Coordinates of C-alpha atoms in Angstrom, one line a residue:
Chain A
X207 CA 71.3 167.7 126.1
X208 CA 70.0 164.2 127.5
X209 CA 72.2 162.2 130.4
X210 CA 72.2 159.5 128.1
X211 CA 74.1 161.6 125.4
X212 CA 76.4 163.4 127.5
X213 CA 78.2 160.2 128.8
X214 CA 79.8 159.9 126.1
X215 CA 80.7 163.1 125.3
X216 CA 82.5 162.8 129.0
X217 CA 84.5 160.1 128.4
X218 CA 85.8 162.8 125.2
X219 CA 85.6 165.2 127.3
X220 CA 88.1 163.5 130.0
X221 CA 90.7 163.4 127.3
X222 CA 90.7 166.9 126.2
X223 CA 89.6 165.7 122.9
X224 CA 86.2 168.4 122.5
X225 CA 86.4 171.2 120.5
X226 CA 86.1 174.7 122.6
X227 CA 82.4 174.8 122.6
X228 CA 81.3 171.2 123.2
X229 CA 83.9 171.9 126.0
X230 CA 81.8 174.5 127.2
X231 CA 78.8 173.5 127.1
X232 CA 79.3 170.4 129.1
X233 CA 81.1 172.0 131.8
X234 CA 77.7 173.9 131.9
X235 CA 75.6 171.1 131.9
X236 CA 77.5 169.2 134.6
X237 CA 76.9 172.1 137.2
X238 CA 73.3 171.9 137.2
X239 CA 72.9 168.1 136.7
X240 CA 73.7 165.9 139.7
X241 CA 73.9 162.4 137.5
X242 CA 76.3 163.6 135.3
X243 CA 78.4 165.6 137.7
X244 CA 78.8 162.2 139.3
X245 CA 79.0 160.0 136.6
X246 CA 82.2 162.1 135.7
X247 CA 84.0 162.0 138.9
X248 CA 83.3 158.2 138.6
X249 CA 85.1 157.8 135.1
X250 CA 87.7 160.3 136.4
X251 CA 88.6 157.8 139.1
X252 CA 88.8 155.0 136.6
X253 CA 91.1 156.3 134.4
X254 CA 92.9 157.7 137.4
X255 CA 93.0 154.1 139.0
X256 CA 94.1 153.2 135.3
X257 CA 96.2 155.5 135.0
X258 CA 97.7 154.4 138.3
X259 CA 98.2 151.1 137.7
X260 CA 102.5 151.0 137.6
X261 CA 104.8 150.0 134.7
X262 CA 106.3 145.9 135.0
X263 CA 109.6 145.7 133.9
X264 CA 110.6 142.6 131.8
X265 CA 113.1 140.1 133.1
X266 CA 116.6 140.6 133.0
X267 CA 117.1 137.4 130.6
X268 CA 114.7 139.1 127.5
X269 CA 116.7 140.2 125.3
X270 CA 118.9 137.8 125.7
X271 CA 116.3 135.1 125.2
X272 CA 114.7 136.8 121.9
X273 CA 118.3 137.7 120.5
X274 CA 118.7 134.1 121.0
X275 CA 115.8 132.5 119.9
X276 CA 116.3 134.9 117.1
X277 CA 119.7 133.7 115.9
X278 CA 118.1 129.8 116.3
X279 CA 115.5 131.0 114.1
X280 CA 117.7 131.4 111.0
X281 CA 118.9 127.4 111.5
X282 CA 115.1 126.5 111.9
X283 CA 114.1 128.8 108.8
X284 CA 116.7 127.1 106.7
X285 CA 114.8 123.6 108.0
X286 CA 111.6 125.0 107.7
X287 CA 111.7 125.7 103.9
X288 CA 113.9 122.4 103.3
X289 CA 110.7 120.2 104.9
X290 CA 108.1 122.6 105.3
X291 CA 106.6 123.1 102.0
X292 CA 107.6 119.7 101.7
X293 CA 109.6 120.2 98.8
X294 CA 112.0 117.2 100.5
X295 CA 110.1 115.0 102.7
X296 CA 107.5 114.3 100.5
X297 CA 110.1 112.2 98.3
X298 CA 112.3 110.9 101.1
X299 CA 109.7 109.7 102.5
X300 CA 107.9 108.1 99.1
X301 CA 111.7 106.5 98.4
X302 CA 112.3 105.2 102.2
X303 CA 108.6 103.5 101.5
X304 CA 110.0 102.2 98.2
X305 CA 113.7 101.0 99.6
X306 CA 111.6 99.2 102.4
X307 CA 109.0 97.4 100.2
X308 CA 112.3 96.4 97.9
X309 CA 113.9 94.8 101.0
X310 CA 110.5 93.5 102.2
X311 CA 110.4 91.6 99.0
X312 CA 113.7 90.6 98.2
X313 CA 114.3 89.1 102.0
X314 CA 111.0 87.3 101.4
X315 CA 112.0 85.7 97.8
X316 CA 115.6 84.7 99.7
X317 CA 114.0 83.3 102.4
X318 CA 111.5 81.3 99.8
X319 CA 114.6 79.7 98.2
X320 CA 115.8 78.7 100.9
X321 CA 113.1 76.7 102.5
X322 CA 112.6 75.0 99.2
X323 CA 114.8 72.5 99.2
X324 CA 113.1 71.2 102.2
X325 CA 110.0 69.9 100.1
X326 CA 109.2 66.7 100.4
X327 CA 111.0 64.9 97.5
X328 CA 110.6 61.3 96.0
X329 CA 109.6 58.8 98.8
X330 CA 111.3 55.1 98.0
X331 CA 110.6 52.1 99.9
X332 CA 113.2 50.9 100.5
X333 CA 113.6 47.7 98.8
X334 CA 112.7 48.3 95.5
X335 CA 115.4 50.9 95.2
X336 CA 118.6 49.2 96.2
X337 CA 117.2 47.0 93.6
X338 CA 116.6 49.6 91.1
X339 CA 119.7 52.1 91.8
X340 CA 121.7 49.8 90.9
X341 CA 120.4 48.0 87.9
X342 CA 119.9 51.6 86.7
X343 CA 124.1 52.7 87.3
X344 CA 124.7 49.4 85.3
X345 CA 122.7 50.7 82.2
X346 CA 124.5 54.1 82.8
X347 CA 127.5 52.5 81.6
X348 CA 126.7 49.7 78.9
X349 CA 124.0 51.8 76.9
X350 CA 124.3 55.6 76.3
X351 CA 121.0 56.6 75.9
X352 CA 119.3 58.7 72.7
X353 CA 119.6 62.2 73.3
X354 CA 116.2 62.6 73.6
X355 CA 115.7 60.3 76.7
X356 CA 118.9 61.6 77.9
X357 CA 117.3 65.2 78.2
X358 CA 114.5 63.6 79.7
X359 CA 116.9 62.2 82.6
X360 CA 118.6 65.5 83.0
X361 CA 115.4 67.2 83.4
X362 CA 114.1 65.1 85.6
X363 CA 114.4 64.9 89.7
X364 CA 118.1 62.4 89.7
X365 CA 117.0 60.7 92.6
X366 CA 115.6 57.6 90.7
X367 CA 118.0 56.9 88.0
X368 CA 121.0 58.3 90.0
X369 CA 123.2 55.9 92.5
X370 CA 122.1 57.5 95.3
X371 CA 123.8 55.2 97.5
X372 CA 127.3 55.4 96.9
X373 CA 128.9 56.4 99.7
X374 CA 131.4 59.0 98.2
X375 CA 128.5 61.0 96.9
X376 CA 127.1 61.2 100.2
X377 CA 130.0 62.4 101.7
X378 CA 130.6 64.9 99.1
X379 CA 127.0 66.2 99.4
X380 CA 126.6 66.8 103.0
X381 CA 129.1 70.0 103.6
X382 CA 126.8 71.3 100.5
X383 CA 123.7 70.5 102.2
X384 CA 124.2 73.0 104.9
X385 CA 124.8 76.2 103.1
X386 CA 121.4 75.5 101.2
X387 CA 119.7 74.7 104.4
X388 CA 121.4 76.8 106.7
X389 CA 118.5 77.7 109.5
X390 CA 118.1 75.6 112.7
X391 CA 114.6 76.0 111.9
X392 CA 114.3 74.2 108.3
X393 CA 116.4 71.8 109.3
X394 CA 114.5 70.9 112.1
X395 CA 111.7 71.0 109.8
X396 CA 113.5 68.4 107.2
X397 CA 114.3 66.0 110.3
X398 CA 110.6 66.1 111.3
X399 CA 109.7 65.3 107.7
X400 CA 112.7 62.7 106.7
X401 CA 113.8 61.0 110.1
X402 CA 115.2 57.7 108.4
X403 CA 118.2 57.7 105.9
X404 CA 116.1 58.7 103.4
X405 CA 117.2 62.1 104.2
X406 CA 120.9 61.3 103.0
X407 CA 118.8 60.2 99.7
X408 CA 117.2 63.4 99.3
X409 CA 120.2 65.4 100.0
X410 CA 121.8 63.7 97.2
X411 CA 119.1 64.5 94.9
X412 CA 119.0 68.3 96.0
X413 CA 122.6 68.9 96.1
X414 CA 124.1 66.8 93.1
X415 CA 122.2 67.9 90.6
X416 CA 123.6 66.4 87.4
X417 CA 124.7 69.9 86.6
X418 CA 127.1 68.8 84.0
X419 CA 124.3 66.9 82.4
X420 CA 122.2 69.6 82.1
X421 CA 124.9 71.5 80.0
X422 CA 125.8 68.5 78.1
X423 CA 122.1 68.4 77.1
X424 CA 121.3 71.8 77.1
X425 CA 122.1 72.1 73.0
X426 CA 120.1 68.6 72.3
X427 CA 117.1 69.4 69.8
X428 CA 114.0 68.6 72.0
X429 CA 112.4 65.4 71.1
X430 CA 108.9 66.3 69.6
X431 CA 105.4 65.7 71.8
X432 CA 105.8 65.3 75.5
X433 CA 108.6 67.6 76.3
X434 CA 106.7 70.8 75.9
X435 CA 104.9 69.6 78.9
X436 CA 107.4 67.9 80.3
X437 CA 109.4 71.2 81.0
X438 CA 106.3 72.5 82.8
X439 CA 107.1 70.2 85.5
X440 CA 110.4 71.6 87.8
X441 CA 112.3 68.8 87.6
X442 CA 116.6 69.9 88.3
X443 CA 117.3 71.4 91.7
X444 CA 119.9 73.6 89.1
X445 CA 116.9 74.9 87.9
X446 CA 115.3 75.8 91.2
X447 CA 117.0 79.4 91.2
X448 CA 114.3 80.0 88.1
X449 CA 111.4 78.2 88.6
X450 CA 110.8 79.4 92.3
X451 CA 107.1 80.2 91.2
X452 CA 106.5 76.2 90.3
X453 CA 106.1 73.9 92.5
X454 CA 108.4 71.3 93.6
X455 CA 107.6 67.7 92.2
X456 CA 106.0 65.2 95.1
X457 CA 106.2 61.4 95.0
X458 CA 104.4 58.9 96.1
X459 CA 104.7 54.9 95.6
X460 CA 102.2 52.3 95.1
X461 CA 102.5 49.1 95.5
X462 CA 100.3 46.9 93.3
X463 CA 99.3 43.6 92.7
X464 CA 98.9 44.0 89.1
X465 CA 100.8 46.5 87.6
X466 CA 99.2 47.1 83.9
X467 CA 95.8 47.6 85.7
X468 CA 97.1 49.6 88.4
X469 CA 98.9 51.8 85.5
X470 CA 95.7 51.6 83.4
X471 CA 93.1 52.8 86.6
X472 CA 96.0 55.2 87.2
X473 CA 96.2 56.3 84.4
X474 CA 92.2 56.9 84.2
X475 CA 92.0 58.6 87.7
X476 CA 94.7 61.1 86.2
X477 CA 92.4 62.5 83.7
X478 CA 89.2 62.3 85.8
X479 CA 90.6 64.3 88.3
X480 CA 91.4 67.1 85.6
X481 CA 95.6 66.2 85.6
X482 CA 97.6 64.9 83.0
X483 CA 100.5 62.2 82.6
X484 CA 104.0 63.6 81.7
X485 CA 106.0 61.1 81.2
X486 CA 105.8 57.5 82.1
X487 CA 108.6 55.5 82.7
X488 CA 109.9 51.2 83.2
X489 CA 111.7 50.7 86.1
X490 CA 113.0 47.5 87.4
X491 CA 110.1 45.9 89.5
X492 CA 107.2 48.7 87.8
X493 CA 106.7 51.9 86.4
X494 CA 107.0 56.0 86.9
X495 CA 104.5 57.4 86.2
X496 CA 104.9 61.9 86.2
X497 CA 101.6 63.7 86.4
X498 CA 100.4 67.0 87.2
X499 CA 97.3 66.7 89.2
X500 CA 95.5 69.9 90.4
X501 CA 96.1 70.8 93.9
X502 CA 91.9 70.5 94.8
X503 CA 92.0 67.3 93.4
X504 CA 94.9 66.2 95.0
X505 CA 93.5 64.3 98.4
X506 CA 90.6 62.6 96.3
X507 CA 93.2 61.7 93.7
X508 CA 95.4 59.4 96.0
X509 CA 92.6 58.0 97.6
X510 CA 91.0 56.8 94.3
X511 CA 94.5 55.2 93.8
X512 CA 94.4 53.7 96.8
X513 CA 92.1 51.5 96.4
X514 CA 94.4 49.5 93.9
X515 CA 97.4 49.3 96.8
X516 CA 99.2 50.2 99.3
X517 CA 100.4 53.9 99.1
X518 CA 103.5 55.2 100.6
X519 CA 104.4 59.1 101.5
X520 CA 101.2 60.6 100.9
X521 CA 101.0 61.7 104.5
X522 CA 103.6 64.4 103.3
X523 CA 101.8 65.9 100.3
X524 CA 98.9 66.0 102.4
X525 CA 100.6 67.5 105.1
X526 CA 102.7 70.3 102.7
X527 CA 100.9 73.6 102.8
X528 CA 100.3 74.0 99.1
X529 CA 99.7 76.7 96.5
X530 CA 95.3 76.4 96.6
X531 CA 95.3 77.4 92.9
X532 CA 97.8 75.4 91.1
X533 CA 98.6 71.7 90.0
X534 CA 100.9 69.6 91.6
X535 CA 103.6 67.6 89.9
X536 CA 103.6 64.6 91.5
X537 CA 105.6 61.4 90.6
X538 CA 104.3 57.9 90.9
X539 CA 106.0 55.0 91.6
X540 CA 104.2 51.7 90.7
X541 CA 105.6 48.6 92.1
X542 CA 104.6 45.0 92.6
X543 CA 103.6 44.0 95.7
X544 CA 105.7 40.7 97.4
Chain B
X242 CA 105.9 163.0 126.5
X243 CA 106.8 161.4 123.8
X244 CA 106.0 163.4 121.0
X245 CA 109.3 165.6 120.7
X246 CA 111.6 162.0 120.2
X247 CA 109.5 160.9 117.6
X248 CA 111.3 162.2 115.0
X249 CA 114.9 161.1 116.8
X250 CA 113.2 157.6 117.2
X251 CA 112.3 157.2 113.9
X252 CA 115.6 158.0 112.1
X253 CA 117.3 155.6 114.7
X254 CA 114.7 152.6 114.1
X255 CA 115.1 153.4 110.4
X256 CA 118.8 152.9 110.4
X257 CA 118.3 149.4 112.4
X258 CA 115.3 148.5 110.2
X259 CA 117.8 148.7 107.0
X260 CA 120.8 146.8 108.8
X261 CA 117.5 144.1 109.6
X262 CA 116.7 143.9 106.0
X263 CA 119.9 143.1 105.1
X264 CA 120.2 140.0 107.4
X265 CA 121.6 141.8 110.3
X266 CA 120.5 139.9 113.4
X267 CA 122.5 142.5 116.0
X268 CA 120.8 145.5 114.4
X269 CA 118.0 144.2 116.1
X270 CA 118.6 144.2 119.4
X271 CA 118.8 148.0 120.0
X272 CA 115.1 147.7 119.0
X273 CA 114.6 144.8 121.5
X274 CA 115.9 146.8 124.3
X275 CA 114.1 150.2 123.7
X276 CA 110.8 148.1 122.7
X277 CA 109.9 145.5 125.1
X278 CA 109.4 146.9 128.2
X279 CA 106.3 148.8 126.5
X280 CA 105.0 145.6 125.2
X281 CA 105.6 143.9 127.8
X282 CA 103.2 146.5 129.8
X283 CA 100.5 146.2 126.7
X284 CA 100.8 142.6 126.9
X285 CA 100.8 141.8 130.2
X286 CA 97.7 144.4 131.3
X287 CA 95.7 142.5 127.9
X288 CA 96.8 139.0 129.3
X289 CA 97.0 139.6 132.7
X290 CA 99.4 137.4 133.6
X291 CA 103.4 138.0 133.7
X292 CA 104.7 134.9 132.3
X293 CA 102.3 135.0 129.3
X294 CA 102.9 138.3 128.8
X295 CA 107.0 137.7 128.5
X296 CA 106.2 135.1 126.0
X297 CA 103.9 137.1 123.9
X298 CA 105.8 139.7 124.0
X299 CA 109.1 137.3 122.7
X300 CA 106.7 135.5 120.1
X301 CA 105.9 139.4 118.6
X302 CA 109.7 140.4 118.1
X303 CA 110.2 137.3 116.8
X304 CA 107.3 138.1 114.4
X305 CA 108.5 141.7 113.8
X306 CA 112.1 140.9 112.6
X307 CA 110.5 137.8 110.3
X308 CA 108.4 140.3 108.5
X309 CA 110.7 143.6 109.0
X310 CA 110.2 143.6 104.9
X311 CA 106.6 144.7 105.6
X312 CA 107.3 147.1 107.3
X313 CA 106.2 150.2 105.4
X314 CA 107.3 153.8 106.5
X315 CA 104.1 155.1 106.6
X316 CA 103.9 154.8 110.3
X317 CA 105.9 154.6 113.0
X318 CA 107.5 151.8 113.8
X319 CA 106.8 151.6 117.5
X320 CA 103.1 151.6 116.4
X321 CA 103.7 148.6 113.7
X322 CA 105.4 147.0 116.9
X323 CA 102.7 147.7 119.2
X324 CA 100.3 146.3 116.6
X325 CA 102.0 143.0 116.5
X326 CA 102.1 143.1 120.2
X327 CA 98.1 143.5 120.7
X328 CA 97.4 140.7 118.2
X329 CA 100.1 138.4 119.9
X330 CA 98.9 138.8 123.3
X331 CA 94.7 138.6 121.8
X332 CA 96.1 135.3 120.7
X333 CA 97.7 134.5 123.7
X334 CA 95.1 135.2 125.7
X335 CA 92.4 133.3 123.4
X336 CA 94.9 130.1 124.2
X337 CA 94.9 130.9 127.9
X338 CA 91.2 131.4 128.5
X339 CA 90.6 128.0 126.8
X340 CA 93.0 126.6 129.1
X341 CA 90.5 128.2 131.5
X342 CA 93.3 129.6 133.9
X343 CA 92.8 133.0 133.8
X344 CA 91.2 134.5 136.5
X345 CA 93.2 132.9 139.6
X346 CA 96.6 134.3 137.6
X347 CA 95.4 137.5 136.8
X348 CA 94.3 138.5 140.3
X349 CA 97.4 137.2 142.0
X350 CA 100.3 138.3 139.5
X351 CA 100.3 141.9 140.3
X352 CA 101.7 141.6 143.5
X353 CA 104.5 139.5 143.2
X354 CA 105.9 142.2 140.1
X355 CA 104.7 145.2 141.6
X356 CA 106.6 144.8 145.0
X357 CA 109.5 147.3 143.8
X358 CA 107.3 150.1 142.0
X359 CA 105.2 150.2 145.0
X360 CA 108.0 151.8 146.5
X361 CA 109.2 154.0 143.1
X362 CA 105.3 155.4 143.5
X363 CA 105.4 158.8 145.0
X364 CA 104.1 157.6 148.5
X365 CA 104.1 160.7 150.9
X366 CA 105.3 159.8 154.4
X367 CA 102.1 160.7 156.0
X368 CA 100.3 157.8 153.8
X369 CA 99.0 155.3 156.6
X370 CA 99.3 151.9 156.0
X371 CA 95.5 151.5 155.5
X372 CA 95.8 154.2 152.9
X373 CA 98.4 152.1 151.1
X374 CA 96.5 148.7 151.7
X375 CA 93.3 150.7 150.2
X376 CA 95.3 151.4 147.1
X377 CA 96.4 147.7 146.6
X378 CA 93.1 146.8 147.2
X379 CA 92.2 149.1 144.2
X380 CA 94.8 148.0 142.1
X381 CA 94.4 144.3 142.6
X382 CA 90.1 145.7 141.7
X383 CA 91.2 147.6 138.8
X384 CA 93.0 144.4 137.1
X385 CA 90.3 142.3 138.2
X386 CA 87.6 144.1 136.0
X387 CA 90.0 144.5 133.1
X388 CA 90.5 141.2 133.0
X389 CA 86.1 140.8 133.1
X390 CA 85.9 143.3 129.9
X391 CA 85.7 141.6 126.7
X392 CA 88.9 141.7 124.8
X393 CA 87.9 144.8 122.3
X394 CA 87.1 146.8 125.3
X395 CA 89.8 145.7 127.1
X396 CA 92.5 146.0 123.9
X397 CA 91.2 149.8 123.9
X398 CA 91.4 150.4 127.5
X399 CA 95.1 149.4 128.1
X400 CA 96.2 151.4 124.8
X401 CA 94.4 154.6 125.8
X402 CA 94.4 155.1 129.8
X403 CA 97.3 152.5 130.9
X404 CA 99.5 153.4 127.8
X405 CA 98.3 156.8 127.0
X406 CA 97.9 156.2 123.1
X407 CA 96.5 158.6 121.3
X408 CA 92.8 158.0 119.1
X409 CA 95.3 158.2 116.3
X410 CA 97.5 155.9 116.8
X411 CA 95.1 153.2 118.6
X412 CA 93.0 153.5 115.4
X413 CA 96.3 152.7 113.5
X414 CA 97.1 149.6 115.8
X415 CA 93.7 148.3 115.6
X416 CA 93.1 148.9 112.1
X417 CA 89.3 151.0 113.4
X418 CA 88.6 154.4 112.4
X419 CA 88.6 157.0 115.4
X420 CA 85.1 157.3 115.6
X421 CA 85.0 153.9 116.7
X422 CA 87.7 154.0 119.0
X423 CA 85.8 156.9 120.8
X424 CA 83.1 155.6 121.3
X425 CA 84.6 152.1 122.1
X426 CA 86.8 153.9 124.2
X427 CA 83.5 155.2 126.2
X428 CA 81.9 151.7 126.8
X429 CA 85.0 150.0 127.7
X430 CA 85.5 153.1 130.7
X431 CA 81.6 152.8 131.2
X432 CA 81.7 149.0 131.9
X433 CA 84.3 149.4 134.5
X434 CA 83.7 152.3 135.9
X435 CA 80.5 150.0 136.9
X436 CA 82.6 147.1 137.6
X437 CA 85.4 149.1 140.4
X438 CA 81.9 150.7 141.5
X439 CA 80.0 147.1 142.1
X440 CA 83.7 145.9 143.7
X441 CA 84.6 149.1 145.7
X442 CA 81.6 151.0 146.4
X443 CA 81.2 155.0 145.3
X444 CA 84.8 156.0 145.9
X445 CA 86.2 154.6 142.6

């Protein structure tokens, strides 16, 4: 038998685990063979020295600390298969996502209405209005108006045809004003806009909607033709609840030496810049004219009407951040010049 | 030995093992007590280092009560247990090398647990200091080359000469056929009877 061979045989061999003749023969082998003889002692040293090595003892606090963590273990198992396989989380977490895009939206829709009523709204000079206000109350009263122009009224924005200057309609409008406009911020906004007593105008407009109008009319048979496209336009602030996606109407005035060919260039720019007219109106001193005019056309659309006269509140349409992709319903007002 | 309580062992454990089935988290702890400190010793000479070793040998029991339902009677359960153990402290000790900190704990641990078993160790009066400073020497050499084998070798060594497993039952734990264990039983002793040999010359 090789040295090679017999290694392993005394590793066995040093556990008792040969059978009687193996046993034998190696214990013959190992007298006459030097290598082996001492390759044995040195393996029986190892194991000795193994062998040798004492017990450690485990700290006092064991079997506390596995009883323990043992016992903890049923709370976390109970966890475990409540969020583990993710037969829970999975859904909370897919309806906390959902509850938090539903508040995302609906604070950003409340927040939308309320800025609105801080749109710029009909800009008068101021002349022409006293004038008109009131030569407009006094036809209130003498001659009721066919339902169908009546509608038209109620539809439209009130601060034209309404007397916006009467004093007691101011006063009743203001405590309104500030639950629509409630923020520091928007009203600092409308101040920046409105700074003169126009303000107390628009406020009117905004807040006294002719309400009770708008229910007497409601039932009125439309007039035939321009209504349709009238109703396009958001004209009521009672309305402004549904028809937050439309835009709120803009005005602007221009005053004119010559009023029919003012209307009539007006009236041409309106189509070439892709709009259309709406309604069209007399008014004491010159006309309103309602238009829809796309909102890329917009700035090249007041200049081409300025070059018939002088143009009043178009630095706030051109300063309004609007909508790039829809028209604007703008209101003209044409007016001889002095 | 061991041998004669077997039998004893076994009908006790089984008795625990069904109250454990049912739920019973105190039927447990008799096992915990008569268990650990040999797992603790398997751990701790695989790991090589104390601390590790206590949590291996917590994360195992742990282990062992979660799946006491496959447990099968067909061995013992000490053997199951020490089975669990090896594979928790492998594991262990797979995190512990990649944290690279082996080799400064593993030499130094010994001696601060040892300190009271050096005295339980049959020490005969006429032992001289140096004789005793030789032996820790060897000791501290001895856990040094386990710690060098590679983990089969060094799985096999603590089971047979520290532990004093049979073929049998180390074939059991490791899931190898006794053939194997032999002979991986041979190279592990081989490589450090080399290693002790390289560290403390021909005496070992």
């Amino acid at each position: 038998m090789t040295c090679m061979g017999m290694k392993e045989k005394l590793s066995s061999y040093i556990d008792g685990s040969l059978p009687t003749d193996e046993k034998a023969s190696i214990e013959e082998h190992i007298v006459s063979c030097v290598e082996c003889r001492q390759y044995l002692s040195g393996l029986e040293n190892t194991v000795r020295a193994l062998r040798e090595l004492e017990e450690v003892n485990p700290p006092p606090w064991m079997t506390g600390k596995i009883m323990a963590r043992l016992r903890d273990e049923n709370k976390e198992s109970i966890f475990r298969r409540l969020f583990y396989p993710l037969h829970i989380k999975i859904p909370l977490e897919a309806a906390a996502i959902f509850m938090v895009s539903i508040t995302a939206v609906y604070l950003f829709r409340a927040g939308e209405r309320d800025m609105r009523p801080v749109m710029p709204l009909p800009l008068l000079p101021s002349a022409p209005v006293t004038e008109k206000s009131d030569s407009h109350a006094a036809r209130h009263e003498s001659s009721p108006e066919p339902p169908a122009i009546a509608k038209k009224n109620a539809e439209r924005r009130p601060v034209p045809d309404k007397n916006m200057f009467d004093e007691s309609r101011k006063e009743k409008s203001l405590p309104v004003e500030t639950k629509i406009a409630p923020s520091p911020l928007i009203e600092a906004e409308t101040e920046k806009r409105e700074p003169s007593a126009q303000e107390a105008v628009q406020n009117i407009g905004k807040t006294e909607a002719p309400v009770d109008k708008m229910r007497d009319f409601r039932n009125i048979p439309e007039a035939p033709g321009r209504i349709s496209s009238f109703s396009s336009v958001p004209a009521a602030p009672a309305l402004a609840g549904k028809m937050l996606q439309k835009e709120a109407e803009r005005s602007l005035s221009l005053r004119v030496n010559d009023i029919d060919a003012a209307f009539a260039h007006l009236k041409k720019t309106v189509t070439q810049s892709g709009g259309t007219v709406v309604s069209i109106e007399d008014r004491e001193g010159g006309k309103q004219v309602r238009t829809v005019i796309p909102r890329k056309q917009l700035e090249s659309f007041i200049n081409e009407i300025e070059k018939e006269g002088e143009v009043t509140g178009k630095n706030d349409i051109l300063s309004a951040i609007l909508p790039e992709d829809q028209s604007i319903p703008l209101s003209i007002f044409l007016f001889r010049s002095k | 030995m061991k041998e004669p309580d077997n039998e004893h062992f076994l009908c006790d454990d089984l008795e625990q093992i069904a109250l454990c089935r049912q739920g019973d988290k105190d039927a447990f702890e008799p096992l915990v007590r008569k268990y650990q400190k040999k797992m603790l010793n398997i751990a701790y000479r695989i790991i090589g280092d104390y601390d590790d070793a206590c949590e291996a040998v917590q994360d195992a029991l742990l282990s062992a009560y979660r799946n006491i339902g496959s447990f099968r009677g067909s061995a013992l359960f000490s053997t199951w247990l020490y089975s669990i153990t090896v594979n928790t402290a492998r594991n262990r000790l797979k995190q512990v090398i990649s944290k690279n900190r082996r080799e400064e704990t593993s030499l130094d641990t010994p001696i601060l647990t040892d300190e009271g078993s050096m005295k339980i160790e049959p020490v005969s009066p006429d032992d001289s200091v140096l004789k005793r400073l030789e032996k820790e020497e060897l000791r501290q050499a001895v856990q040094k080359c386990i710690d060098a084998l590679e983990l089969h070798s060094r799985e096999i060594i603590v089971l047979r000469d520290i532990m004093g497993f049979s073929y049998e039952e180390i074939g059991e734990m490791l899931k190898i056929a006794s053939g194997t264990v032999k002979s991986r039983i041979f190279r592990a002793r081989d490589s450090l009877r080399n290693c002790l040999k390289n560290l403390v010359g021909e005496q070992a």
